[in-house]
Structures are given as structure tokens and as C-alpha cells.
Amino acid sequence: MRALRILLVVVVILGGIFVIVDRVAVNFAEGEVADRLKSAENLAATPDVSINGFPFLTQVAGGTLDEVQIGIEGYEATTGDGAKNIRIADLRADMEGVEFSSDFSSATAAAATGTATVAYDELLKTAKSDSTQVAPGVTAGVVGLSDGGNGKIKVTVEATVLGTKLPEPVSVLSSVTVVDGDTVRVRADGLPKFGGVEIAETRVRAITDFEQKINGLPGGIKLDKVEAAGGGVHITVKGSDVRLAG
């Protein structure tokens, strides 16, 4: 009985040591992946990286991690025209089946899903905010974007008719969708009226409707779905064979 008790004590101690070593190893790996990702994506700040699943060391031995979660604040995505970037306030991604090299210099996820948030002020940069003539004597421009409820964007337009600015801006609810995996499209559900003046639909939509391309996301992940919300548009992203670093 004494020998059995000693054996149990030894097993418990060794198990505790293994857990400690495993947690130290995963913390080290998370730091390495974060540093590599920061360098590869030219990030201003080190991203948050969490490697899930226990034990970590057995995953390392198999060469594949079950799940890696990544969080990036203030990611600067490209817009395709090379003129400017668009800031993603919060980018979160869950990577599954992550294969990596022995020194963590490269890693590729079999699949990835996540979310991104783009503030309305950022999206407004694409809208036609400068006053543009939409009819003889009528100019208009978008002055604000906000949550319109039920997944819609409220587009607020300021107009001037015959040299007189309308006392109140007009607004329209717009649907927001993802096109081709890299573009957010905003399209008015109806057309606003500017002081009772009849204006051709195409001229009005040239003001109210617009698109924002968002590409250059980490690892080549793509836009999937988008919905208007309180603080901006919430975008679902997804991808396969996503390269995290290297």
C-alpha cells in the first residue's frame, strides 16, 4: 500500500509538471505566432493570439493545432485603388486545423471564420459627400451614415435647391450586401425627395448608392456577409488555406 501511495504521488507530481510545461510552451508559441503575424502583416500593434486545446504539446507533436484565435485592432485594409486604406476597428478570426513549421515561421489554417467591424465614419469616406449636381438647380451630397435598424444603413443627404439649402437633411434606408467577396455595396431601398423636385433615379442613386472595396485581409480571408449595427457595419469573414505567417 505504501508503494502504491508513493506511485500515485509521483504520478500526480509528474502530471502537474506536465501541465505547467504545457502551459509555458503554449504561451511561448502564442507569442511567437503573434510576433510573426505582426511582421508579416506590417501591423502597428501586436495582435492577440490564443491557441486552444489541451494538451498543446501533443498537438505540436502532430504538427497541427486544433484552433487558433486571432484578434487585431485597427487593421488597415486596402481598397483596391491604391489611393487610400480603410480602417477595420476590430478583426477577429477563428482558425481551425492550423499546420505550422517547427520554428513557427509559417502557419496555414485549413479553414477560418470571423468578424470585422468598420465604423460609419470610415465607410463615409467612399460615399459622395461633396455637393454634386443631380438636376438643374439641385445639388446634393451624403453627410452621414448611421444604423437604420433591422440591418439597414441610414444614409443622410444634404441638398441645396435653387441656391437655398433645405432646412432639414433628407434620409433614406439602404440595404448593405457583400459582392464578390471583397466589396461592401450600399443601395437605397427607396429614393429621397429634394424639395419636391422630380429627379431621375440614376442621378439620385449616383449620390445615395456606393461601394467600398475591402481587400488585403490577413491570409487572404474574404468578406462573407455584412449587416448594419449601432457602431458601424459588422462583417462576417471566412477563408480556406489561410496563411497566417511566413
mmCIF file of C-alpha atoms in Angstrom:
data_model
loop_
_atom_site.group_PDB
_atom_site.id
_atom_site.type_symbol
_atom_site.label_atom_id
_atom_site.label_comp_id
_atom_site.label_asym_id
_atom_site.label_seq_id
_atom_site.Cartn_x
_atom_site.Cartn_y
_atom_site.Cartn_z
ATOM 1 C CA MET A 1 0.000 0.000 0.000
ATOM 2 C CA ARG A 2 2.838 2.376 0.812
ATOM 3 C CA ALA A 3 4.407 1.757 -2.600
ATOM 4 C CA LEU A 4 1.057 2.410 -4.287
ATOM 5 C CA ARG A 5 0.661 5.709 -2.432
ATOM 6 C CA ILE A 6 4.162 6.750 -3.444
ATOM 7 C CA LEU A 7 3.393 5.845 -7.066
ATOM 8 C CA LEU A 8 0.186 7.888 -7.004
ATOM 9 C CA VAL A 9 2.043 10.872 -5.540
ATOM 10 C CA VAL A 10 4.694 10.587 -8.251
ATOM 11 C CA VAL A 11 2.004 10.400 -10.960
ATOM 12 C CA VAL A 12 0.246 13.488 -9.581
ATOM 13 C CA ILE A 13 3.526 15.429 -9.394
ATOM 14 C CA LEU A 14 4.526 14.421 -12.921
ATOM 15 C CA GLY A 15 1.049 15.326 -14.160
ATOM 16 C CA GLY A 16 1.321 18.743 -12.557
ATOM 17 C CA ILE A 17 4.754 19.277 -14.066
ATOM 18 C CA PHE A 18 3.406 18.282 -17.491
ATOM 19 C CA VAL A 19 0.543 20.796 -17.205
ATOM 20 C CA ILE A 20 2.964 23.555 -16.208
ATOM 21 C CA VAL A 21 5.344 22.717 -19.056
ATOM 22 C CA ASP A 22 2.414 22.525 -21.477
ATOM 23 C CA ARG A 23 1.104 25.970 -20.460
ATOM 24 C CA VAL A 24 4.584 27.522 -20.641
ATOM 25 C CA ALA A 25 5.014 26.037 -24.110
ATOM 26 C CA VAL A 26 1.658 27.335 -25.363
ATOM 27 C CA ASN A 27 2.358 30.834 -24.023
ATOM 28 C CA PHE A 28 5.688 30.839 -25.824
ATOM 29 C CA ALA A 29 4.061 29.637 -29.041
ATOM 30 C CA GLU A 30 1.328 32.284 -28.844
ATOM 31 C CA GLY A 31 3.986 34.975 -28.519
ATOM 32 C CA GLU A 32 5.930 33.612 -31.471
ATOM 33 C CA VAL A 33 2.841 33.439 -33.700
ATOM 34 C CA ALA A 34 1.806 36.968 -32.671
ATOM 35 C CA ASP A 35 5.245 38.379 -33.481
ATOM 36 C CA ARG A 36 5.373 36.583 -36.837
ATOM 37 C CA LEU A 37 1.895 37.791 -37.752
ATOM 38 C CA LYS A 38 2.719 41.369 -36.772
ATOM 39 C CA SER A 39 5.786 41.290 -39.007
ATOM 40 C CA ALA A 40 4.091 39.537 -41.932
ATOM 41 C CA GLU A 41 1.095 41.909 -41.978
ATOM 42 C CA ASN A 42 3.038 45.071 -41.026
ATOM 43 C CA LEU A 43 0.772 45.670 -38.040
ATOM 44 C CA ALA A 44 1.210 48.693 -35.792
ATOM 45 C CA ALA A 45 0.476 46.651 -32.655
ATOM 46 C CA THR A 46 0.996 43.041 -31.687
ATOM 47 C CA PRO A 47 -2.198 41.021 -32.257
ATOM 48 C CA ASP A 48 -3.887 38.845 -29.653
ATOM 49 C CA VAL A 49 -3.266 35.147 -30.275
ATOM 50 C CA SER A 50 -4.835 32.280 -28.336
ATOM 51 C CA ILE A 51 -4.047 28.644 -29.038
ATOM 52 C CA ASN A 52 -6.879 26.462 -27.770
ATOM 53 C CA GLY A 53 -6.993 22.763 -26.982
ATOM 54 C CA PHE A 54 -5.217 20.659 -24.377
ATOM 55 C CA PRO A 55 -2.657 19.327 -24.241
ATOM 56 C CA PHE A 56 -0.759 21.678 -26.509
ATOM 57 C CA LEU A 57 2.396 19.553 -26.704
ATOM 58 C CA THR A 58 0.599 16.602 -28.251
ATOM 59 C CA GLN A 59 -0.795 18.957 -30.918
ATOM 60 C CA VAL A 60 2.733 20.175 -31.586
ATOM 61 C CA ALA A 61 3.920 16.592 -31.907
ATOM 62 C CA GLY A 62 1.229 16.004 -34.527
ATOM 63 C CA GLY A 63 2.147 19.169 -36.425
ATOM 64 C CA THR A 64 -1.390 20.608 -36.349
ATOM 65 C CA LEU A 65 -3.150 22.891 -33.878
ATOM 66 C CA ASP A 66 -6.879 22.351 -33.378
ATOM 67 C CA GLU A 67 -7.847 26.010 -33.086
ATOM 68 C CA VAL A 68 -6.089 29.368 -33.063
ATOM 69 C CA GLN A 69 -7.962 32.600 -32.306
ATOM 70 C CA ILE A 70 -6.586 35.911 -33.549
ATOM 71 C CA GLY A 71 -7.655 39.452 -32.691
ATOM 72 C CA ILE A 72 -6.367 42.564 -34.462
ATOM 73 C CA GLU A 73 -7.325 46.125 -33.503
ATOM 74 C CA GLY A 74 -7.125 48.908 -36.064
ATOM 75 C CA TYR A 75 -6.246 46.830 -39.120
ATOM 76 C CA GLU A 76 -5.566 48.890 -42.250
ATOM 77 C CA ALA A 77 -7.114 47.053 -45.207
ATOM 78 C CA THR A 78 -6.517 48.103 -48.800
ATOM 79 C CA THR A 79 -9.301 49.386 -51.039
ATOM 80 C CA GLY A 80 -8.077 48.239 -54.420
ATOM 81 C CA ASP A 81 -7.481 51.661 -55.968
ATOM 82 C CA GLY A 82 -4.202 52.247 -54.148
ATOM 83 C CA ALA A 83 -5.286 55.730 -53.093
ATOM 84 C CA LYS A 84 -6.254 55.002 -49.516
ATOM 85 C CA ASN A 85 -6.802 52.331 -46.899
ATOM 86 C CA ILE A 86 -9.872 51.621 -44.817
ATOM 87 C CA ARG A 87 -9.519 51.023 -41.102
ATOM 88 C CA ILE A 88 -11.143 47.936 -39.604
ATOM 89 C CA ALA A 89 -11.737 48.740 -35.951
ATOM 90 C CA ASP A 90 -11.872 45.142 -34.766
ATOM 91 C CA LEU A 91 -10.932 41.993 -36.686
ATOM 92 C CA ARG A 92 -11.440 38.569 -35.071
ATOM 93 C CA ALA A 93 -10.767 35.212 -36.676
ATOM 94 C CA ASP A 94 -11.022 31.600 -35.549
ATOM 95 C CA MET A 95 -8.571 29.354 -37.398
ATOM 96 C CA GLU A 96 -9.063 25.583 -37.470
ATOM 97 C CA GLY A 97 -6.620 22.868 -38.422
ATOM 98 C CA VAL A 98 -3.528 25.068 -38.308
ATOM 99 C CA GLU A 99 -0.405 23.381 -39.681
ATOM 100 C CA PHE A 100 2.910 25.016 -38.831
ATOM 101 C CA SER A 101 6.623 24.712 -39.321
ATOM 102 C CA SER A 102 8.851 23.544 -36.468
ATOM 103 C CA ASP A 103 10.109 27.082 -35.758
ATOM 104 C CA PHE A 104 6.647 28.691 -36.114
ATOM 105 C CA SER A 105 7.926 30.807 -39.004
ATOM 106 C CA SER A 106 4.930 29.800 -41.125
ATOM 107 C CA ALA A 107 1.440 28.523 -40.441
ATOM 108 C CA THR A 108 -1.581 27.720 -42.591
ATOM 109 C CA ALA A 109 -5.166 27.159 -41.406
ATOM 110 C CA ALA A 110 -7.428 24.715 -43.203
ATOM 111 C CA ALA A 111 -10.437 26.953 -42.521
ATOM 112 C CA ALA A 112 -11.158 30.311 -40.924
ATOM 113 C CA THR A 113 -14.265 32.219 -39.852
ATOM 114 C CA GLY A 114 -14.506 35.542 -38.084
ATOM 115 C CA THR A 115 -15.903 39.029 -37.825
ATOM 116 C CA ALA A 116 -14.823 42.559 -38.659
ATOM 117 C CA THR A 117 -16.259 45.960 -37.782
ATOM 118 C CA VAL A 118 -15.996 49.050 -39.965
ATOM 119 C CA ALA A 119 -17.118 52.347 -38.410
ATOM 120 C CA TYR A 120 -19.579 54.510 -40.331
ATOM 121 C CA ASP A 121 -17.052 57.346 -40.481
ATOM 122 C CA GLU A 122 -14.692 55.057 -42.395
ATOM 123 C CA LEU A 123 -17.411 53.924 -44.781
ATOM 124 C CA LEU A 124 -18.468 57.532 -45.327
ATOM 125 C CA LYS A 125 -15.117 58.226 -46.978
ATOM 126 C CA THR A 126 -16.367 56.312 -50.032
ATOM 127 C CA ALA A 127 -19.773 57.990 -50.271
ATOM 128 C CA LYS A 128 -20.161 61.043 -52.489
ATOM 129 C CA SER A 129 -20.056 63.662 -49.746
ATOM 130 C CA ASP A 130 -19.160 66.606 -51.984
ATOM 131 C CA SER A 131 -22.165 68.521 -53.286
ATOM 132 C CA THR A 132 -22.917 67.224 -56.773
ATOM 133 C CA GLN A 133 -25.492 68.484 -59.241
ATOM 134 C CA VAL A 134 -28.315 65.957 -59.589
ATOM 135 C CA ALA A 135 -30.689 68.190 -61.547
ATOM 136 C CA PRO A 136 -30.756 71.793 -62.817
ATOM 137 C CA GLY A 137 -30.529 73.961 -59.713
ATOM 138 C CA VAL A 138 -30.264 70.995 -57.344
ATOM 139 C CA THR A 139 -27.065 69.770 -55.668
ATOM 140 C CA ALA A 140 -26.739 67.064 -53.029
ATOM 141 C CA GLY A 141 -24.167 65.119 -51.044
ATOM 142 C CA VAL A 142 -24.088 62.457 -48.342
ATOM 143 C CA VAL A 143 -23.320 63.944 -44.917
ATOM 144 C CA GLY A 144 -23.828 60.963 -42.629
ATOM 145 C CA LEU A 145 -24.237 57.221 -42.269
ATOM 146 C CA SER A 146 -25.803 55.538 -39.256
ATOM 147 C CA ASP A 147 -27.712 52.492 -38.074
ATOM 148 C CA GLY A 148 -31.188 52.467 -39.581
ATOM 149 C CA GLY A 149 -32.377 49.378 -37.696
ATOM 150 C CA ASN A 150 -33.203 45.899 -38.972
ATOM 151 C CA GLY A 151 -29.794 45.574 -40.603
ATOM 152 C CA LYS A 152 -30.230 48.713 -42.732
ATOM 153 C CA ILE A 153 -27.979 51.745 -43.101
ATOM 154 C CA LYS A 154 -29.489 55.204 -42.779
ATOM 155 C CA VAL A 155 -27.950 57.445 -45.449
ATOM 156 C CA THR A 156 -28.394 61.149 -44.706
ATOM 157 C CA VAL A 157 -28.199 63.570 -47.641
ATOM 158 C CA GLU A 158 -27.956 67.349 -47.562
ATOM 159 C CA ALA A 159 -29.363 69.188 -50.570
ATOM 160 C CA THR A 160 -29.492 72.712 -51.990
ATOM 161 C CA VAL A 161 -32.346 73.731 -54.296
ATOM 162 C CA LEU A 162 -32.027 76.908 -56.372
ATOM 163 C CA GLY A 163 -29.261 78.181 -54.124
ATOM 164 C CA THR A 164 -31.159 77.534 -50.880
ATOM 165 C CA LYS A 165 -30.122 74.729 -48.578
ATOM 166 C CA LEU A 166 -33.058 72.612 -47.469
ATOM 167 C CA PRO A 167 -33.838 73.281 -43.784
ATOM 168 C CA GLU A 168 -33.503 69.585 -42.915
ATOM 169 C CA PRO A 169 -31.328 66.864 -44.478
ATOM 170 C CA VAL A 170 -33.235 64.033 -46.119
ATOM 171 C CA SER A 171 -32.520 60.393 -45.361
ATOM 172 C CA VAL A 172 -33.122 57.003 -46.895
ATOM 173 C CA LEU A 173 -32.784 53.446 -45.619
ATOM 174 C CA SER A 174 -30.338 51.361 -47.606
ATOM 175 C CA SER A 175 -29.542 47.677 -47.868
ATOM 176 C CA VAL A 176 -25.939 46.617 -47.430
ATOM 177 C CA THR A 177 -24.527 43.484 -49.056
ATOM 178 C CA VAL A 178 -21.220 41.800 -49.881
ATOM 179 C CA VAL A 179 -20.274 41.481 -53.555
ATOM 180 C CA ASP A 180 -17.533 39.213 -54.957
ATOM 181 C CA GLY A 181 -16.084 38.529 -51.515
ATOM 182 C CA ASP A 182 -14.259 41.867 -51.319
ATOM 183 C CA THR A 183 -16.790 44.683 -51.734
ATOM 184 C CA VAL A 184 -19.428 46.219 -49.451
ATOM 185 C CA ARG A 185 -22.331 47.586 -51.507
ATOM 186 C CA VAL A 186 -24.816 50.155 -50.144
ATOM 187 C CA ARG A 187 -28.028 50.601 -52.172
ATOM 188 C CA ALA A 188 -31.040 52.728 -51.233
ATOM 189 C CA ASP A 189 -34.328 50.846 -50.803
ATOM 190 C CA GLY A 190 -36.208 53.924 -51.962
ATOM 191 C CA LEU A 191 -35.378 57.386 -53.283
ATOM 192 C CA PRO A 192 -35.331 60.586 -51.206
ATOM 193 C CA LYS A 193 -37.191 63.699 -52.375
ATOM 194 C CA PHE A 194 -35.392 67.022 -52.615
ATOM 195 C CA GLY A 195 -37.898 69.819 -52.082
ATOM 196 C CA GLY A 196 -40.491 68.132 -54.282
ATOM 197 C CA VAL A 197 -38.254 68.333 -57.356
ATOM 198 C CA GLU A 198 -38.524 65.339 -59.681
ATOM 199 C CA ILE A 199 -35.068 63.901 -60.303
ATOM 200 C CA ALA A 200 -34.095 60.923 -62.450
ATOM 201 C CA GLU A 201 -33.437 57.786 -60.400
ATOM 202 C CA THR A 202 -29.986 57.280 -61.870
ATOM 203 C CA ARG A 203 -28.949 60.794 -60.802
ATOM 204 C CA VAL A 204 -30.219 60.258 -57.252
ATOM 205 C CA ARG A 205 -28.573 56.853 -56.955
ATOM 206 C CA ALA A 206 -25.305 58.383 -58.088
ATOM 207 C CA ILE A 207 -25.408 60.094 -54.679
ATOM 208 C CA THR A 208 -27.112 57.595 -52.367
ATOM 209 C CA ASP A 209 -25.587 54.347 -53.660
ATOM 210 C CA PHE A 210 -21.913 53.450 -53.374
ATOM 211 C CA GLU A 211 -19.459 50.588 -52.982
ATOM 212 C CA GLN A 212 -16.402 50.097 -50.775
ATOM 213 C CA LYS A 213 -13.813 47.538 -51.752
ATOM 214 C CA ILE A 214 -12.050 45.877 -48.790
ATOM 215 C CA ASN A 215 -9.224 43.504 -49.615
ATOM 216 C CA GLY A 216 -5.750 42.672 -48.395
ATOM 217 C CA LEU A 217 -7.132 40.995 -45.255
ATOM 218 C CA PRO A 218 -4.743 38.715 -43.317
ATOM 219 C CA GLY A 219 -4.092 35.405 -45.016
ATOM 220 C CA GLY A 220 -6.396 36.268 -47.897
ATOM 221 C CA ILE A 221 -9.643 35.821 -45.955
ATOM 222 C CA LYS A 222 -12.733 37.144 -47.759
ATOM 223 C CA LEU A 223 -15.864 39.060 -46.848
ATOM 224 C CA ASP A 224 -18.918 36.827 -46.486
ATOM 225 C CA LYS A 225 -21.894 38.737 -45.057
ATOM 226 C CA VAL A 226 -22.495 42.269 -43.779
ATOM 227 C CA GLU A 227 -25.100 43.931 -41.583
ATOM 228 C CA ALA A 228 -25.570 47.440 -40.263
ATOM 229 C CA ALA A 229 -25.317 47.808 -36.488
ATOM 230 C CA GLY A 230 -25.015 50.506 -33.838
ATOM 231 C CA GLY A 231 -21.303 51.267 -34.130
ATOM 232 C CA GLY A 232 -20.812 50.523 -37.810
ATOM 233 C CA VAL A 233 -21.183 47.646 -40.233
ATOM 234 C CA HIS A 234 -20.464 44.158 -38.905
ATOM 235 C CA ILE A 235 -18.886 41.882 -41.468
ATOM 236 C CA THR A 236 -18.552 38.094 -41.381
ATOM 237 C CA VAL A 237 -15.348 36.831 -42.958
ATOM 238 C CA LYS A 238 -14.259 33.352 -43.993
ATOM 239 C CA GLY A 239 -11.499 31.564 -45.857
ATOM 240 C CA SER A 240 -9.686 28.305 -46.517
ATOM 241 C CA ASP A 241 -5.975 27.534 -46.677
ATOM 242 C CA VAL A 242 -5.412 30.789 -44.817
ATOM 243 C CA ARG A 243 -1.729 31.627 -44.423
ATOM 244 C CA LEU A 244 -1.050 33.241 -41.051
ATOM 245 C CA ALA A 245 2.655 33.910 -41.426
ATOM 246 C CA GLY A 246 5.718 33.010 -43.401
#
